[in-house]
mmCIF file of C-alpha atoms and ligand atoms in Angstrom:
data_model
loop_
_atom_site.group_PDB
_atom_site.id
_atom_site.type_symbol
_atom_site.label_atom_id
_atom_site.label_comp_id
_atom_site.label_asym_id
_atom_site.label_seq_id
_atom_site.Cartn_x
_atom_site.Cartn_y
_atom_site.Cartn_z
ATOM 1 C CA MET A 1 58.394 -95.030 100.921
ATOM 2 C CA PHE A 2 57.466 -94.441 97.280
ATOM 3 C CA MET A 3 59.466 -91.203 96.984
ATOM 4 C CA LYS A 4 62.642 -92.068 98.845
ATOM 5 C CA GLY A 5 65.615 -90.370 97.166
ATOM 6 C CA LYS A 6 63.419 -87.945 95.180
ATOM 7 C CA LYS A 7 63.995 -84.195 95.443
ATOM 8 C CA GLY A 8 61.654 -81.524 94.202
ATOM 9 C CA VAL A 9 59.993 -78.148 94.576
ATOM 10 C CA ILE A 10 56.352 -77.362 95.243
ATOM 11 C CA LEU A 11 54.940 -73.992 94.132
ATOM 12 C CA GLY A 12 51.525 -72.834 95.329
ATOM 13 C CA ILE A 13 51.281 -73.387 99.069
ATOM 14 C CA ALA A 14 49.404 -70.384 100.492
ATOM 15 C CA ASN A 15 48.383 -72.100 103.729
ATOM 16 C CA LYS A 16 47.429 -75.493 105.143
ATOM 17 C CA LYS A 17 44.211 -75.528 103.092
ATOM 18 C CA SER A 18 46.101 -75.315 99.784
ATOM 19 C CA ILE A 19 45.980 -78.296 97.455
ATOM 20 C CA ALA A 20 49.770 -77.959 97.147
ATOM 21 C CA TYR A 21 50.056 -78.526 100.904
ATOM 22 C CA GLY A 22 48.157 -81.817 100.559
ATOM 23 C CA ILE A 23 50.559 -82.882 97.803
ATOM 24 C CA ALA A 24 53.602 -81.780 99.829
ATOM 25 C CA GLN A 25 52.444 -83.769 102.850
ATOM 26 C CA ALA A 26 51.970 -86.942 100.800
ATOM 27 C CA CYS A 27 55.395 -86.558 99.131
ATOM 28 C CA ARG A 28 57.063 -85.937 102.472
ATOM 29 C CA ARG A 29 55.338 -88.931 104.057
ATOM 30 C CA GLU A 30 56.713 -91.083 101.221
ATOM 31 C CA GLY A 31 60.285 -89.888 101.788
ATOM 32 C CA ALA A 32 60.758 -87.006 99.308
ATOM 33 C CA GLU A 33 63.064 -84.081 100.094
ATOM 34 C CA LEU A 34 61.200 -80.838 99.474
ATOM 35 C CA ALA A 35 61.675 -77.176 98.703
ATOM 36 C CA ILE A 36 58.713 -74.792 98.671
ATOM 37 C CA THR A 37 58.173 -71.259 97.386
ATOM 38 C CA TYR A 38 56.319 -68.119 98.471
ATOM 39 C CA LEU A 39 54.901 -65.242 96.452
ATOM 40 C CA ASN A 40 56.226 -62.273 98.462
ATOM 41 C CA GLU A 41 57.574 -61.297 101.903
ATOM 42 C CA ARG A 42 54.040 -61.199 103.324
ATOM 43 C CA PHE A 43 53.820 -64.944 102.765
ATOM 44 C CA GLU A 44 57.416 -65.760 103.724
ATOM 45 C CA ARG A 45 56.625 -65.461 107.432
ATOM 46 C CA LYS A 46 53.424 -67.481 107.065
ATOM 47 C CA LEU A 47 55.186 -70.253 105.186
ATOM 48 C CA ALA A 48 58.269 -70.570 107.410
ATOM 49 C CA PRO A 49 56.576 -72.931 109.933
ATOM 50 C CA ILE A 50 55.068 -74.977 107.081
ATOM 51 C CA ALA A 51 58.500 -75.294 105.454
ATOM 52 C CA GLU A 52 59.899 -76.488 108.760
ATOM 53 C CA GLU A 53 57.097 -79.009 109.240
ATOM 54 C CA LEU A 54 57.760 -80.345 105.715
ATOM 55 C CA GLY A 55 61.464 -80.780 106.519
ATOM 56 C CA CYS A 56 62.570 -78.237 103.901
ATOM 57 C CA ASP A 57 65.708 -77.434 105.906
ATOM 58 C CA GLY A 58 65.801 -73.771 104.824
ATOM 59 C CA ARG A 59 64.731 -74.465 101.238
ATOM 60 C CA LEU A 60 62.021 -71.786 101.204
ATOM 61 C CA TYR A 61 62.485 -69.574 98.139
ATOM 62 C CA PRO A 62 60.670 -66.532 96.716
ATOM 63 C CA CYS A 63 58.980 -67.070 93.350
ATOM 64 C CA ASP A 64 56.419 -64.752 91.824
ATOM 65 C CA VAL A 65 55.918 -66.519 88.488
ATOM 66 C CA SER A 66 55.121 -63.215 86.748
ATOM 67 C CA ARG A 67 58.808 -62.293 87.250
ATOM 68 C CA PRO A 68 61.164 -64.235 84.963
ATOM 69 C CA GLU A 69 64.138 -63.211 87.125
ATOM 70 C CA GLU A 70 62.557 -64.958 90.138
ATOM 71 C CA ILE A 71 62.078 -68.157 88.125
ATOM 72 C CA ARG A 72 65.741 -68.015 87.114
ATOM 73 C CA ALA A 73 66.738 -67.350 90.729
ATOM 74 C CA LEU A 74 64.628 -70.345 91.779
ATOM 75 C CA ARG A 75 66.625 -72.564 89.443
ATOM 76 C CA GLU A 76 69.889 -71.237 90.895
ATOM 77 C CA SER A 77 68.718 -71.854 94.461
ATOM 78 C CA LEU A 78 67.603 -75.392 93.606
ATOM 79 C CA GLU A 79 70.878 -76.096 91.833
ATOM 80 C CA ARG A 80 72.839 -74.765 94.821
ATOM 81 C CA ASP A 81 70.853 -76.687 97.452
ATOM 82 C CA PHE A 82 69.860 -79.858 95.593
ATOM 83 C CA GLY A 83 72.141 -80.133 92.528
ATOM 84 C CA THR A 84 69.420 -81.731 90.415
ATOM 85 C CA ILE A 85 65.709 -82.314 91.030
ATOM 86 C CA ASP A 86 63.251 -85.096 90.216
ATOM 87 C CA PHE A 87 59.948 -83.238 90.230
ATOM 88 C CA PHE A 88 58.099 -79.965 90.503
ATOM 89 C CA VAL A 89 54.492 -79.103 91.292
ATOM 90 C CA HIS A 90 52.773 -76.092 89.696
ATOM 91 C CA SER A 91 49.721 -75.416 91.857
ATOM 92 C CA ILE A 92 49.250 -71.800 90.859
ATOM 93 C CA ALA A 93 46.397 -69.886 89.307
ATOM 94 C CA PHE A 94 45.177 -66.327 89.296
ATOM 95 C CA ALA A 95 42.496 -64.376 87.446
ATOM 96 C CA PRO A 96 41.372 -60.818 88.233
ATOM 97 C CA LYS A 97 37.925 -60.882 89.816
ATOM 98 C CA GLU A 98 36.248 -59.276 86.751
ATOM 99 C CA GLY A 99 36.966 -62.594 85.036
ATOM 100 C CA LEU A 100 35.241 -64.758 87.630
ATOM 101 C CA SER A 101 31.610 -63.621 87.487
ATOM 102 C CA GLY A 102 29.204 -61.764 85.242
ATOM 103 C CA HIS A 103 28.960 -61.881 81.461
ATOM 104 C CA PHE A 104 31.707 -63.803 79.672
ATOM 105 C CA THR A 105 31.710 -61.128 76.958
ATOM 106 C CA ASP A 106 32.686 -58.495 79.545
ATOM 107 C CA ILE A 107 36.094 -60.023 80.326
ATOM 108 C CA PRO A 108 38.675 -57.239 79.861
ATOM 109 C CA LYS A 109 41.688 -58.003 77.666
ATOM 110 C CA GLU A 110 44.110 -57.100 80.483
ATOM 111 C CA ALA A 111 42.407 -59.582 82.839
ATOM 112 C CA PHE A 112 42.582 -62.266 80.133
ATOM 113 C CA ASN A 113 46.307 -61.682 79.631
ATOM 114 C CA VAL A 114 47.075 -61.727 83.365
ATOM 115 C CA ALA A 115 45.158 -64.990 83.909
ATOM 116 C CA MET A 116 46.917 -66.682 80.992
ATOM 117 C CA GLU A 117 50.335 -65.464 82.117
ATOM 118 C CA ILE A 118 50.042 -66.528 85.762
ATOM 119 C CA SER A 119 47.932 -69.662 85.333
ATOM 120 C CA VAL A 120 49.280 -71.107 82.060
ATOM 121 C CA TYR A 121 52.462 -69.540 80.731
ATOM 122 C CA SER A 122 54.137 -69.983 84.113
ATOM 123 C CA LEU A 123 53.999 -73.776 83.675
ATOM 124 C CA ILE A 124 55.759 -73.528 80.312
ATOM 125 C CA GLU A 125 58.364 -71.107 81.666
ATOM 126 C CA LEU A 126 59.060 -73.238 84.748
ATOM 127 C CA ALA A 127 59.400 -76.343 82.577
ATOM 128 C CA ARG A 128 61.899 -74.548 80.321
ATOM 129 C CA GLU A 129 63.939 -73.102 83.190
ATOM 130 C CA LEU A 130 64.000 -76.217 85.378
ATOM 131 C CA ARG A 131 64.466 -78.747 82.545
ATOM 132 C CA PRO A 132 68.284 -78.478 82.616
ATOM 133 C CA ILE A 133 68.387 -79.495 86.294
ATOM 134 C CA MET A 134 65.755 -82.248 86.087
ATOM 135 C CA ASN A 135 66.837 -85.870 86.203
ATOM 136 C CA GLU A 136 65.714 -88.435 83.647
ATOM 137 C CA GLY A 137 62.595 -90.088 85.058
ATOM 138 C CA GLY A 138 61.482 -86.713 86.427
ATOM 139 C CA SER A 139 57.865 -85.654 86.780
ATOM 140 C CA ILE A 140 55.937 -82.380 86.520
ATOM 141 C CA LEU A 141 52.434 -81.930 87.922
ATOM 142 C CA THR A 142 49.916 -79.110 87.528
ATOM 143 C CA LEU A 143 46.347 -78.601 88.772
ATOM 144 C CA SER A 144 43.279 -78.173 86.609
ATOM 145 C CA TYR A 145 39.503 -78.101 86.963
ATOM 146 C CA TYR A 146 36.545 -79.446 84.959
ATOM 147 C CA GLY A 147 35.549 -75.854 84.105
ATOM 148 C CA GLY A 148 38.276 -76.037 81.429
ATOM 149 C CA VAL A 149 36.292 -78.716 79.615
ATOM 150 C CA LYS A 150 32.623 -77.836 80.238
ATOM 151 C CA TYR A 151 30.708 -74.705 81.221
ATOM 152 C CA ILE A 152 30.675 -74.044 84.993
ATOM 153 C CA PRO A 153 28.852 -70.907 86.231
ATOM 154 C CA ASN A 154 31.218 -67.996 87.038
ATOM 155 C CA TYR A 155 34.369 -69.979 86.258
ATOM 156 C CA ASN A 156 34.511 -67.920 83.041
ATOM 157 C CA LEU A 157 38.074 -66.724 82.424
ATOM 158 C CA MET A 158 39.631 -69.466 84.529
ATOM 159 C CA GLY A 159 37.821 -72.014 82.326
ATOM 160 C CA VAL A 160 39.694 -70.695 79.287
ATOM 161 C CA ALA A 161 42.949 -70.723 81.258
ATOM 162 C CA LYS A 162 42.438 -74.349 82.371
ATOM 163 C CA ALA A 163 41.670 -75.427 78.784
ATOM 164 C CA ALA A 164 44.975 -73.858 77.697
ATOM 165 C CA LEU A 165 46.754 -75.412 80.687
ATOM 166 C CA GLU A 166 45.482 -78.917 79.843
ATOM 167 C CA THR A 167 46.582 -78.530 76.220
ATOM 168 C CA SER A 168 49.975 -77.270 77.420
ATOM 169 C CA VAL A 169 50.302 -80.456 79.486
ATOM 170 C CA ARG A 170 49.961 -82.558 76.336
ATOM 171 C CA TYR A 171 52.439 -80.493 74.292
ATOM 172 C CA LEU A 172 54.924 -80.329 77.173
ATOM 173 C CA ALA A 173 54.613 -84.097 77.677
ATOM 174 C CA GLU A 174 55.754 -84.683 74.103
ATOM 175 C CA ASP A 175 58.569 -82.145 74.321
ATOM 176 C CA LEU A 176 59.967 -83.199 77.703
ATOM 177 C CA GLY A 177 59.378 -86.870 76.949
ATOM 178 C CA ARG A 178 62.585 -86.650 74.893
ATOM 179 C CA ASP A 179 64.440 -86.167 78.203
ATOM 180 C CA GLY A 180 62.452 -88.889 79.959
ATOM 181 C CA ILE A 181 60.470 -86.290 81.917
ATOM 182 C CA ARG A 182 56.705 -86.774 82.390
ATOM 183 C CA VAL A 183 54.055 -84.039 82.583
ATOM 184 C CA ASN A 184 50.554 -84.588 83.989
ATOM 185 C CA ALA A 185 47.661 -82.679 85.532
ATOM 186 C CA ILE A 186 45.177 -83.511 88.225
ATOM 187 C CA SER A 187 41.703 -82.158 87.618
ATOM 188 C CA ALA A 188 40.490 -81.809 91.190
ATOM 189 C CA GLY A 189 36.911 -81.475 92.371
ATOM 190 C CA PRO A 190 36.041 -78.189 94.130
ATOM 191 C CA ILE A 191 37.794 -77.626 97.472
ATOM 192 C CA LYS A 192 37.417 -74.600 99.749
ATOM 193 C CA THR A 193 40.773 -72.777 99.453
ATOM 194 C CA LEU A 194 41.887 -69.138 99.167
ATOM 195 C CA ALA A 195 41.892 -69.249 95.364
ATOM 196 C CA ALA A 196 38.434 -70.858 95.299
ATOM 197 C CA ALA A 197 37.020 -68.046 97.447
ATOM 198 C CA GLY A 198 37.439 -65.714 94.458
ATOM 199 C CA ILE A 199 34.958 -67.676 92.319
ATOM 200 C CA GLY A 200 31.351 -66.436 92.441
ATOM 201 C CA ASP A 201 28.869 -68.801 94.221
ATOM 202 C CA PHE A 202 31.627 -71.274 95.049
ATOM 203 C CA SER A 203 29.670 -72.780 97.949
ATOM 204 C CA PHE A 204 26.885 -73.718 95.513
ATOM 205 C CA MET A 205 29.508 -75.435 93.328
ATOM 206 C CA LEU A 206 30.587 -77.494 96.357
ATOM 207 C CA LYS A 207 27.014 -78.542 97.109
ATOM 208 C CA TRP A 208 26.233 -79.399 93.492
ATOM 209 C CA ASN A 209 29.405 -81.452 93.156
ATOM 210 C CA ALA A 210 28.763 -83.414 96.340
ATOM 211 C CA ALA A 211 25.179 -84.122 95.381
ATOM 212 C CA HIS A 212 25.877 -85.149 91.775
ATOM 213 C CA SER A 213 29.062 -87.191 92.066
ATOM 214 C CA PRO A 214 28.966 -90.982 92.071
ATOM 215 C CA LEU A 215 30.679 -90.882 95.502
ATOM 216 C CA ARG A 216 28.125 -88.242 96.679
ATOM 217 C CA ARG A 217 30.707 -86.131 98.496
ATOM 218 C CA ASN A 218 33.498 -83.646 97.882
ATOM 219 C CA VAL A 219 37.201 -84.491 97.777
ATOM 220 C CA THR A 220 39.943 -83.481 100.232
ATOM 221 C CA ILE A 221 43.448 -82.088 99.779
ATOM 222 C CA GLU A 222 44.743 -85.347 101.299
ATOM 223 C CA GLU A 223 43.071 -87.331 98.497
ATOM 224 C CA VAL A 224 44.428 -84.996 95.819
ATOM 225 C CA GLY A 225 47.788 -85.201 97.611
ATOM 226 C CA ASN A 226 47.913 -88.981 97.418
ATOM 227 C CA SER A 227 47.028 -88.983 93.707
ATOM 228 C CA GLY A 228 49.616 -86.254 93.143
ATOM 229 C CA MET A 229 52.249 -88.320 94.922
ATOM 230 C CA TYR A 230 51.440 -91.247 92.580
ATOM 231 C CA LEU A 231 51.921 -89.008 89.520
ATOM 232 C CA LEU A 232 55.196 -87.586 90.878
ATOM 233 C CA SER A 233 56.672 -90.952 91.849
ATOM 234 C CA ASP A 234 57.879 -93.905 89.777
ATOM 235 C CA LEU A 235 54.538 -95.623 90.485
ATOM 236 C CA SER A 236 53.291 -93.788 87.373
ATOM 237 C CA SER A 237 56.480 -94.193 85.318
ATOM 238 C CA ALA A 238 54.624 -94.793 82.021
ATOM 239 C CA VAL A 239 51.962 -92.106 82.513
ATOM 240 C CA THR A 240 52.397 -88.761 80.768
ATOM 241 C CA GLY A 241 50.250 -86.091 79.134
ATOM 242 C CA GLU A 242 47.252 -87.165 81.225
ATOM 243 C CA ILE A 243 44.525 -85.153 82.909
ATOM 244 C CA HIS A 244 43.717 -87.345 85.908
ATOM 245 C CA TYR A 245 40.376 -86.604 87.586
ATOM 246 C CA VAL A 246 40.254 -86.629 91.388
ATOM 247 C CA ASP A 247 36.681 -85.440 91.727
ATOM 248 C CA GLY A 248 34.612 -88.252 93.222
ATOM 249 C CA GLY A 249 33.676 -89.182 89.630
ATOM 250 C CA PHE A 250 31.720 -85.971 88.925
ATOM 251 C CA ASN A 251 33.105 -85.713 85.375
ATOM 252 C CA ILE A 252 31.609 -89.027 84.220
ATOM 253 C CA MET A 253 28.011 -87.971 84.893
ATOM 254 C CA GLY A 254 25.858 -87.206 81.835
ATOM 255 C CA MET A 255 22.869 -86.196 83.973
ATOM 256 C CA PRO A 256 21.996 -86.219 87.670
ATOM 257 C CA ALA A 257 20.848 -89.546 89.117
ATOM 258 C CA VAL A 258 17.079 -90.030 89.044
ATOM 259 C CA GLU A 259 14.991 -91.656 91.777
ATOM 260 C CA PHE A 260 11.400 -92.869 91.518
ATOM 261 C CA ASP A 261 8.625 -92.242 94.043
ATOM 262 C CA GLU A 262 6.005 -94.808 95.096
ATOM 263 C CA ASN A 263 3.907 -93.940 92.001
ATOM 264 C CA GLY A 264 6.886 -94.567 89.707
ATOM 265 C CA LYS A 265 7.301 -90.836 89.045
ATOM 266 C CA PRO A 266 10.953 -89.857 88.407
ATOM 267 C CA HIS A 267 12.627 -86.979 90.209
ATOM 268 C CA ILE A 268 16.213 -85.761 90.572
ATOM 269 C CA ALA A 269 17.833 -87.331 93.616
ATOM 270 C CA TRP A 270 18.869 -83.956 95.040
ATOM 271 C CA ASN A 271 16.518 -81.438 96.684
ATOM 272 C CA GLY A 272 19.006 -78.584 96.603
ATOM 273 C CA GLU A 273 20.291 -78.964 100.141
ATOM 274 C CA GLY A 274 23.998 -79.513 100.857
HETATM 275 P P1 NAP B 1 45.455 -71.607 96.957
HETATM 276 O O1 NAP B 1 45.715 -72.292 98.222
HETATM 277 O O2 NAP B 1 44.971 -70.192 97.018
HETATM 278 O O3 NAP B 1 46.726 -71.725 96.014
HETATM 279 C C1 NAP B 1 46.917 -70.896 94.872
HETATM 280 C C2 NAP B 1 48.360 -70.509 94.875
HETATM 281 O O4 NAP B 1 48.715 -69.763 93.700
HETATM 282 C C3 NAP B 1 48.692 -69.629 96.064
HETATM 283 O O5 NAP B 1 49.790 -70.179 96.764
HETATM 284 C C4 NAP B 1 49.039 -68.308 95.409
HETATM 285 O O6 NAP B 1 49.982 -67.573 96.154
HETATM 286 C C5 NAP B 1 49.664 -68.811 94.128
HETATM 287 N N1 NAP B 1 49.890 -67.726 93.181
HETATM 288 C C6 NAP B 1 48.998 -66.848 92.656
HETATM 289 N N2 NAP B 1 49.642 -65.962 91.872
HETATM 290 C C7 NAP B 1 50.966 -66.290 91.892
HETATM 291 C C8 NAP B 1 52.133 -65.766 91.283
HETATM 292 N N3 NAP B 1 52.110 -64.689 90.496
HETATM 293 N N4 NAP B 1 53.327 -66.370 91.531
HETATM 294 C C9 NAP B 1 53.397 -67.432 92.345
HETATM 295 N N5 NAP B 1 52.335 -67.981 92.957
HETATM 296 C C10 NAP B 1 51.121 -67.400 92.742
HETATM 297 O O7 NAP B 1 44.322 -72.376 96.122
HETATM 298 P P2 NAP B 1 44.228 -73.869 95.541
HETATM 299 O O8 NAP B 1 42.785 -74.116 95.369
HETATM 300 O O9 NAP B 1 45.053 -74.809 96.329
HETATM 301 O O10 NAP B 1 44.831 -73.680 94.090
HETATM 302 C C11 NAP B 1 45.917 -74.438 93.573
HETATM 303 C C12 NAP B 1 45.631 -74.878 92.148
HETATM 304 O O11 NAP B 1 44.560 -75.820 92.162
HETATM 305 C C13 NAP B 1 45.192 -73.763 91.207
HETATM 306 O O12 NAP B 1 45.757 -73.989 89.933
HETATM 307 C C14 NAP B 1 43.692 -73.966 91.141
HETATM 308 O O13 NAP B 1 43.108 -73.435 89.953
HETATM 309 C C15 NAP B 1 43.642 -75.474 91.161
HETATM 310 N N6 NAP B 1 42.343 -76.076 91.483
HETATM 311 C C16 NAP B 1 41.661 -75.663 92.581
HETATM 312 C C17 NAP B 1 40.424 -76.251 92.858
HETATM 313 C C18 NAP B 1 39.631 -75.813 94.060
HETATM 314 O O14 NAP B 1 38.418 -76.021 94.068
HETATM 315 N N7 NAP B 1 40.241 -75.249 95.082
HETATM 316 C C19 NAP B 1 39.903 -77.247 92.032
HETATM 317 C C20 NAP B 1 40.639 -77.651 90.924
HETATM 318 C C21 NAP B 1 41.863 -77.045 90.651
HETATM 319 P P3 NAP B 1 49.435 -66.522 97.254
HETATM 320 O O15 NAP B 1 48.347 -67.158 98.029
HETATM 321 O O16 NAP B 1 50.646 -66.255 98.031
HETATM 322 O O17 NAP B 1 48.875 -65.366 96.483
#
């Protein structure tokens, strides 16, 4: 029970395919007491059975991160129900669809601002608002993707947002380190979720990743969940400011693996099939 006695809130469960759900399950399994949030009433009903399954005991709170008053209300609810907390998970991203395909130069300013507000600034705001109720030894976790480091087709605006998110992790780690609070990100390989469905040609991304990773497969929310649990628990007590890849090793590849035919002629190991 690596998280026995730990209390925290997980933002970003849309359904049982969400990465945040994988993290919540792992934390629960290891003994953590959880609260979860929903975006609006439409999702409250959907999330109620998930909250029950995760043992939240009524700790299901609204939190649209574009509304500062809802972030403040979240802190009040957590303070009322938990007193203090040991961790929070920010598994939230949004970019208008004009930012997720087409020419990069065509990204509208309004779309850029919305993506940065929801996907990046929200982490900073949550850290500021929840800092006063976080215990020393606390841990904050967010979710990133390799498209913030290298070009990935169609990831466009979200790539810029993830780059800013990863840099925010490092600056937050220094700032909150003064209070003994750690801040890390997991850079997960592609997983079929609601948010991923908004990215152009996502199924090709999945195939490419599986074919060109050292492990030659995609990752699951359970695997991201277990790594997330490690970063949220005391198992990682000296780890902060890190971007931890859970991607089957895809990020280490400089070029696709090459195989040789009977005449010694090289060809790429993948024939384009999933
Ligand atoms: P998901 O299940 O769709 O989760 C995204 C969550 O963000 C949803 O719960 C969504 O709420 C929430 N959200 C969006 N706008 C919000 C707002 N204004 N306030 C509060 N919550 C809001 O998709 P996911 O793939 O698990 O995404 C979780 C994180 O993992 C994201 O940061 C994503 O970029 C990252 N990630 C995903 C992949 C992948 O391939 N799936 C890979 C690497 C990193 P609603 O559904 O209620 O709108």
